[in-house]
């Protein structure tokens, strides 16, 4: 049980293409995943990608019943997703606000595919294949972007809708700020 340091935007380790995971159920992988959950929960995050703690592997976690950073978001099942592949189910996109634990204190509006299929494996190497929409689809796209070295500000198109959380959303409980 260890809360790891979350790298912040500007750190070149956040800009790398992550490598595929080839070993499952090893002590090192179990420890990594446990630490990622500890780190995500300590920061009230909706998701976390391994590169955000400096581990350059295609491994993301996400999920919550209720999230302080996104109080209006519907629940998302707690998921470990490894070596993911995302496929949009239509070309339709929608825009909504996002934040990132690696970009503390800021929020921006980001276009994302509205509906997608994601495939990959879980922590045991068992296949995962889901078709999702809404915030679930958004959080998967955000986390998987980290595996390609993409941070959400790189996808912001309208910088009039990018700014400090405390100004944009006064009163929003946001562990962004530390
Ligand atoms: Ni992020």
mmCIF file of C-alpha atoms and ligand atoms in Angstrom:
data_model
loop_
_atom_site.group_PDB
_atom_site.id
_atom_site.type_symbol
_atom_site.label_atom_id
_atom_site.label_comp_id
_atom_site.label_asym_id
_atom_site.label_seq_id
_atom_site.Cartn_x
_atom_site.Cartn_y
_atom_site.Cartn_z
ATOM 1 C CA UNK A 1 0.000 0.000 0.000
ATOM 2 C CA UNK A 2 1.868 3.011 -1.257
ATOM 3 C CA UNK A 3 0.668 6.320 -2.583
ATOM 4 C CA UNK A 4 3.075 7.175 -5.378
ATOM 5 C CA UNK A 5 4.062 10.608 -6.612
ATOM 6 C CA UNK A 6 1.993 11.699 -9.622
ATOM 7 C CA UNK A 7 4.101 13.270 -12.353
ATOM 8 C CA UNK A 8 3.002 16.701 -13.541
ATOM 9 C CA UNK A 9 2.729 18.129 -17.038
ATOM 10 C CA UNK A 10 6.142 19.176 -18.218
ATOM 11 C CA UNK A 11 7.766 15.957 -17.103
ATOM 12 C CA UNK A 12 9.003 14.245 -20.282
ATOM 13 C CA UNK A 13 8.005 10.848 -18.890
ATOM 14 C CA UNK A 14 4.380 11.835 -19.535
ATOM 15 C CA UNK A 15 5.095 12.191 -23.255
ATOM 16 C CA UNK A 16 6.290 8.682 -24.028
ATOM 17 C CA UNK A 17 4.599 5.883 -25.937
ATOM 18 C CA UNK A 18 3.965 3.223 -23.288
ATOM 19 C CA UNK A 19 5.093 -0.355 -23.812
ATOM 20 C CA UNK A 20 2.855 -3.406 -23.869
ATOM 21 C CA UNK A 21 2.514 -5.463 -20.726
ATOM 22 C CA UNK A 22 3.774 -9.002 -21.282
ATOM 23 C CA UNK A 23 3.708 -10.459 -17.760
ATOM 24 C CA UNK A 24 0.648 -10.895 -15.564
ATOM 25 C CA UNK A 25 0.051 -11.861 -11.961
ATOM 26 C CA UNK A 26 3.659 -11.280 -10.973
ATOM 27 C CA UNK A 27 4.393 -9.773 -7.544
ATOM 28 C CA UNK A 28 5.675 -6.616 -9.225
ATOM 29 C CA UNK A 29 2.487 -6.203 -11.281
ATOM 30 C CA UNK A 30 0.257 -6.826 -8.265
ATOM 31 C CA UNK A 31 2.183 -4.222 -6.270
ATOM 32 C CA UNK A 32 2.044 -1.733 -9.134
ATOM 33 C CA UNK A 33 -1.732 -2.081 -9.518
ATOM 34 C CA UNK A 34 -2.335 -1.853 -5.757
ATOM 35 C CA UNK A 35 -0.198 1.289 -5.612
ATOM 36 C CA UNK A 36 -2.074 2.795 -8.543
ATOM 37 C CA UNK A 37 -5.411 2.313 -6.767
ATOM 38 C CA UNK A 38 -3.987 3.777 -3.552
ATOM 39 C CA UNK A 39 -2.662 6.748 -5.494
ATOM 40 C CA UNK A 40 -5.888 7.292 -7.441
ATOM 41 C CA UNK A 41 -8.078 7.115 -4.342
ATOM 42 C CA UNK A 42 -5.764 9.390 -2.328
ATOM 43 C CA UNK A 43 -6.159 12.020 -5.046
ATOM 44 C CA UNK A 44 -9.914 11.402 -5.562
ATOM 45 C CA UNK A 45 -9.130 10.578 -9.171
ATOM 46 C CA UNK A 46 -11.567 9.001 -11.612
ATOM 47 C CA UNK A 47 -8.705 7.172 -13.285
ATOM 48 C CA UNK A 48 -4.955 6.841 -13.434
ATOM 49 C CA UNK A 49 -2.502 5.639 -16.062
ATOM 50 C CA UNK A 50 0.782 3.932 -15.193
ATOM 51 C CA UNK A 51 2.875 6.600 -16.983
ATOM 52 C CA UNK A 52 1.496 9.148 -14.505
ATOM 53 C CA UNK A 53 3.545 7.454 -11.795
ATOM 54 C CA UNK A 54 6.532 7.040 -14.089
ATOM 55 C CA UNK A 55 5.867 3.439 -15.151
ATOM 56 C CA UNK A 56 5.937 3.258 -18.934
ATOM 57 C CA UNK A 57 3.444 0.426 -19.413
ATOM 58 C CA UNK A 58 0.077 0.178 -21.175
ATOM 59 C CA UNK A 59 -1.899 -0.106 -17.972
ATOM 60 C CA UNK A 60 -4.734 2.138 -16.810
ATOM 61 C CA UNK A 61 -7.197 1.954 -13.953
ATOM 62 C CA UNK A 62 -10.469 3.820 -13.548
ATOM 63 C CA UNK A 63 -13.810 3.641 -11.835
ATOM 64 C CA UNK A 64 -15.866 4.954 -8.944
ATOM 65 C CA UNK A 65 -19.332 4.928 -7.452
ATOM 66 C CA UNK A 66 -19.295 8.634 -6.672
ATOM 67 C CA UNK A 67 -16.437 10.980 -7.482
ATOM 68 C CA UNK A 68 -15.695 14.264 -5.702
ATOM 69 C CA UNK A 69 -13.907 15.684 -8.714
ATOM 70 C CA UNK A 70 -16.809 14.840 -11.068
ATOM 71 C CA UNK A 71 -19.889 14.941 -8.835
ATOM 72 C CA UNK A 72 -22.349 14.715 -11.746
ATOM 73 C CA UNK A 73 -20.722 11.701 -13.387
ATOM 74 C CA UNK A 74 -22.580 8.384 -13.430
ATOM 75 C CA UNK A 75 -20.802 5.462 -11.734
ATOM 76 C CA UNK A 76 -18.113 3.651 -13.696
ATOM 77 C CA UNK A 77 -17.107 0.071 -12.773
ATOM 78 C CA UNK A 78 -13.725 -0.265 -11.124
ATOM 79 C CA UNK A 79 -11.509 -1.557 -13.913
ATOM 80 C CA UNK A 80 -7.916 -2.547 -14.604
ATOM 81 C CA UNK A 81 -7.343 -2.295 -18.361
ATOM 82 C CA UNK A 82 -4.079 -3.474 -19.901
ATOM 83 C CA UNK A 83 -2.869 -3.215 -23.522
ATOM 84 C CA UNK A 84 -6.086 -1.431 -24.526
ATOM 85 C CA UNK A 85 -7.430 -0.903 -28.021
ATOM 86 C CA UNK A 86 -10.197 1.671 -28.521
ATOM 87 C CA UNK A 87 -12.580 1.637 -31.469
ATOM 88 C CA UNK A 88 -15.193 4.373 -31.964
ATOM 89 C CA UNK A 89 -18.679 3.031 -32.668
ATOM 90 C CA UNK A 90 -19.635 6.158 -34.577
ATOM 91 C CA UNK A 91 -17.912 9.339 -35.652
ATOM 92 C CA UNK A 92 -20.090 11.324 -33.262
ATOM 93 C CA UNK A 93 -18.188 13.323 -30.641
ATOM 94 C CA UNK A 94 -19.282 15.370 -27.679
ATOM 95 C CA UNK A 95 -17.594 17.985 -25.527
ATOM 96 C CA UNK A 96 -17.298 18.065 -21.772
ATOM 97 C CA UNK A 97 -15.015 19.267 -19.013
ATOM 98 C CA UNK A 98 -11.992 17.238 -18.000
ATOM 99 C CA UNK A 99 -9.249 17.539 -15.471
ATOM 100 C CA UNK A 100 -6.160 15.472 -14.868
ATOM 101 C CA UNK A 101 -4.150 14.597 -11.780
ATOM 102 C CA UNK A 102 -1.031 15.461 -13.815
ATOM 103 C CA UNK A 103 -2.442 18.905 -14.616
ATOM 104 C CA UNK A 104 -3.532 19.991 -11.131
ATOM 105 C CA UNK A 105 -5.929 22.865 -10.596
ATOM 106 C CA UNK A 106 -7.096 23.184 -14.195
ATOM 107 C CA UNK A 107 -10.085 22.086 -16.269
ATOM 108 C CA UNK A 108 -10.784 22.233 -19.973
ATOM 109 C CA UNK A 109 -13.442 21.228 -22.474
ATOM 110 C CA UNK A 110 -12.324 18.298 -24.604
ATOM 111 C CA UNK A 111 -14.059 16.639 -27.563
ATOM 112 C CA UNK A 112 -14.240 12.844 -27.307
ATOM 113 C CA UNK A 113 -15.949 10.035 -29.178
ATOM 114 C CA UNK A 114 -19.421 9.588 -27.772
ATOM 115 C CA UNK A 115 -19.543 5.782 -28.047
ATOM 116 C CA UNK A 116 -16.709 3.323 -28.274
ATOM 117 C CA UNK A 117 -15.624 -0.230 -27.773
ATOM 118 C CA UNK A 118 -12.607 -0.937 -25.631
ATOM 119 C CA UNK A 119 -10.725 -4.181 -25.593
ATOM 120 C CA UNK A 120 -7.754 -5.366 -23.629
ATOM 121 C CA UNK A 121 -7.045 -7.626 -20.693
ATOM 122 C CA UNK A 122 -7.373 -7.339 -16.947
ATOM 123 C CA UNK A 123 -4.704 -7.851 -14.272
ATOM 124 C CA UNK A 124 -4.875 -11.619 -14.732
ATOM 125 C CA UNK A 125 -4.632 -11.501 -18.516
ATOM 126 C CA UNK A 126 -8.360 -12.238 -18.954
ATOM 127 C CA UNK A 127 -10.002 -10.497 -21.928
ATOM 128 C CA UNK A 128 -12.103 -7.356 -21.453
ATOM 129 C CA UNK A 129 -14.433 -6.136 -24.192
ATOM 130 C CA UNK A 130 -16.988 -3.426 -23.465
ATOM 131 C CA UNK A 131 -19.103 -0.993 -25.424
ATOM 132 C CA UNK A 132 -19.637 2.213 -23.496
ATOM 133 C CA UNK A 133 -20.767 5.811 -23.759
ATOM 134 C CA UNK A 134 -21.095 8.862 -21.541
ATOM 135 C CA UNK A 135 -18.497 9.580 -18.855
ATOM 136 C CA UNK A 136 -17.312 5.967 -18.988
ATOM 137 C CA UNK A 137 -16.295 6.443 -22.629
ATOM 138 C CA UNK A 138 -14.698 9.773 -21.795
ATOM 139 C CA UNK A 139 -12.581 8.506 -18.905
ATOM 140 C CA UNK A 140 -11.306 5.544 -20.952
ATOM 141 C CA UNK A 141 -10.237 7.863 -23.776
ATOM 142 C CA UNK A 142 -8.544 10.217 -21.331
ATOM 143 C CA UNK A 143 -6.618 7.437 -19.580
ATOM 144 C CA UNK A 144 -5.622 5.663 -22.790
ATOM 145 C CA UNK A 145 -4.353 8.968 -24.195
ATOM 146 C CA UNK A 146 -1.770 8.909 -21.399
ATOM 147 C CA UNK A 147 -0.388 5.692 -22.936
ATOM 148 C CA UNK A 148 0.333 7.604 -26.135
ATOM 149 C CA UNK A 149 1.897 10.549 -24.311
ATOM 150 C CA UNK A 150 -1.162 12.759 -24.813
ATOM 151 C CA UNK A 151 -2.409 15.026 -22.029
ATOM 152 C CA UNK A 152 -5.926 16.472 -22.319
ATOM 153 C CA UNK A 153 -4.763 20.104 -22.832
ATOM 154 C CA UNK A 154 -3.297 18.908 -26.153
ATOM 155 C CA UNK A 155 -6.873 18.153 -27.252
ATOM 156 C CA UNK A 156 -8.464 21.417 -26.079
ATOM 157 C CA UNK A 157 -9.724 23.326 -29.120
ATOM 158 C CA UNK A 158 -11.374 26.329 -27.476
ATOM 159 C CA UNK A 159 -9.042 27.930 -24.946
ATOM 160 C CA UNK A 160 -11.832 30.210 -23.745
ATOM 161 C CA UNK A 161 -13.013 27.017 -22.025
ATOM 162 C CA UNK A 162 -9.769 26.148 -20.272
ATOM 163 C CA UNK A 163 -8.858 27.548 -16.882
ATOM 164 C CA UNK A 164 -8.498 27.197 -13.159
ATOM 165 C CA UNK A 165 -10.951 24.903 -11.442
ATOM 166 C CA UNK A 166 -11.437 27.293 -8.524
ATOM 167 C CA UNK A 167 -12.493 30.068 -10.936
ATOM 168 C CA UNK A 168 -14.550 27.959 -13.350
ATOM 169 C CA UNK A 169 -16.280 25.845 -10.696
ATOM 170 C CA UNK A 170 -16.214 27.645 -7.356
ATOM 171 C CA UNK A 171 -16.995 25.264 -4.545
ATOM 172 C CA UNK A 172 -16.141 22.099 -6.475
ATOM 173 C CA UNK A 173 -14.326 19.793 -4.142
ATOM 174 C CA UNK A 174 -11.114 19.211 -5.999
ATOM 175 C CA UNK A 175 -8.056 17.425 -4.716
ATOM 176 C CA UNK A 176 -6.406 18.890 -7.790
ATOM 177 C CA UNK A 177 -5.102 21.730 -5.775
ATOM 178 C CA UNK A 178 -2.297 20.177 -3.796
HETATM 179 NI NI1 LIG B 1 -5.072 12.329 -16.761
#
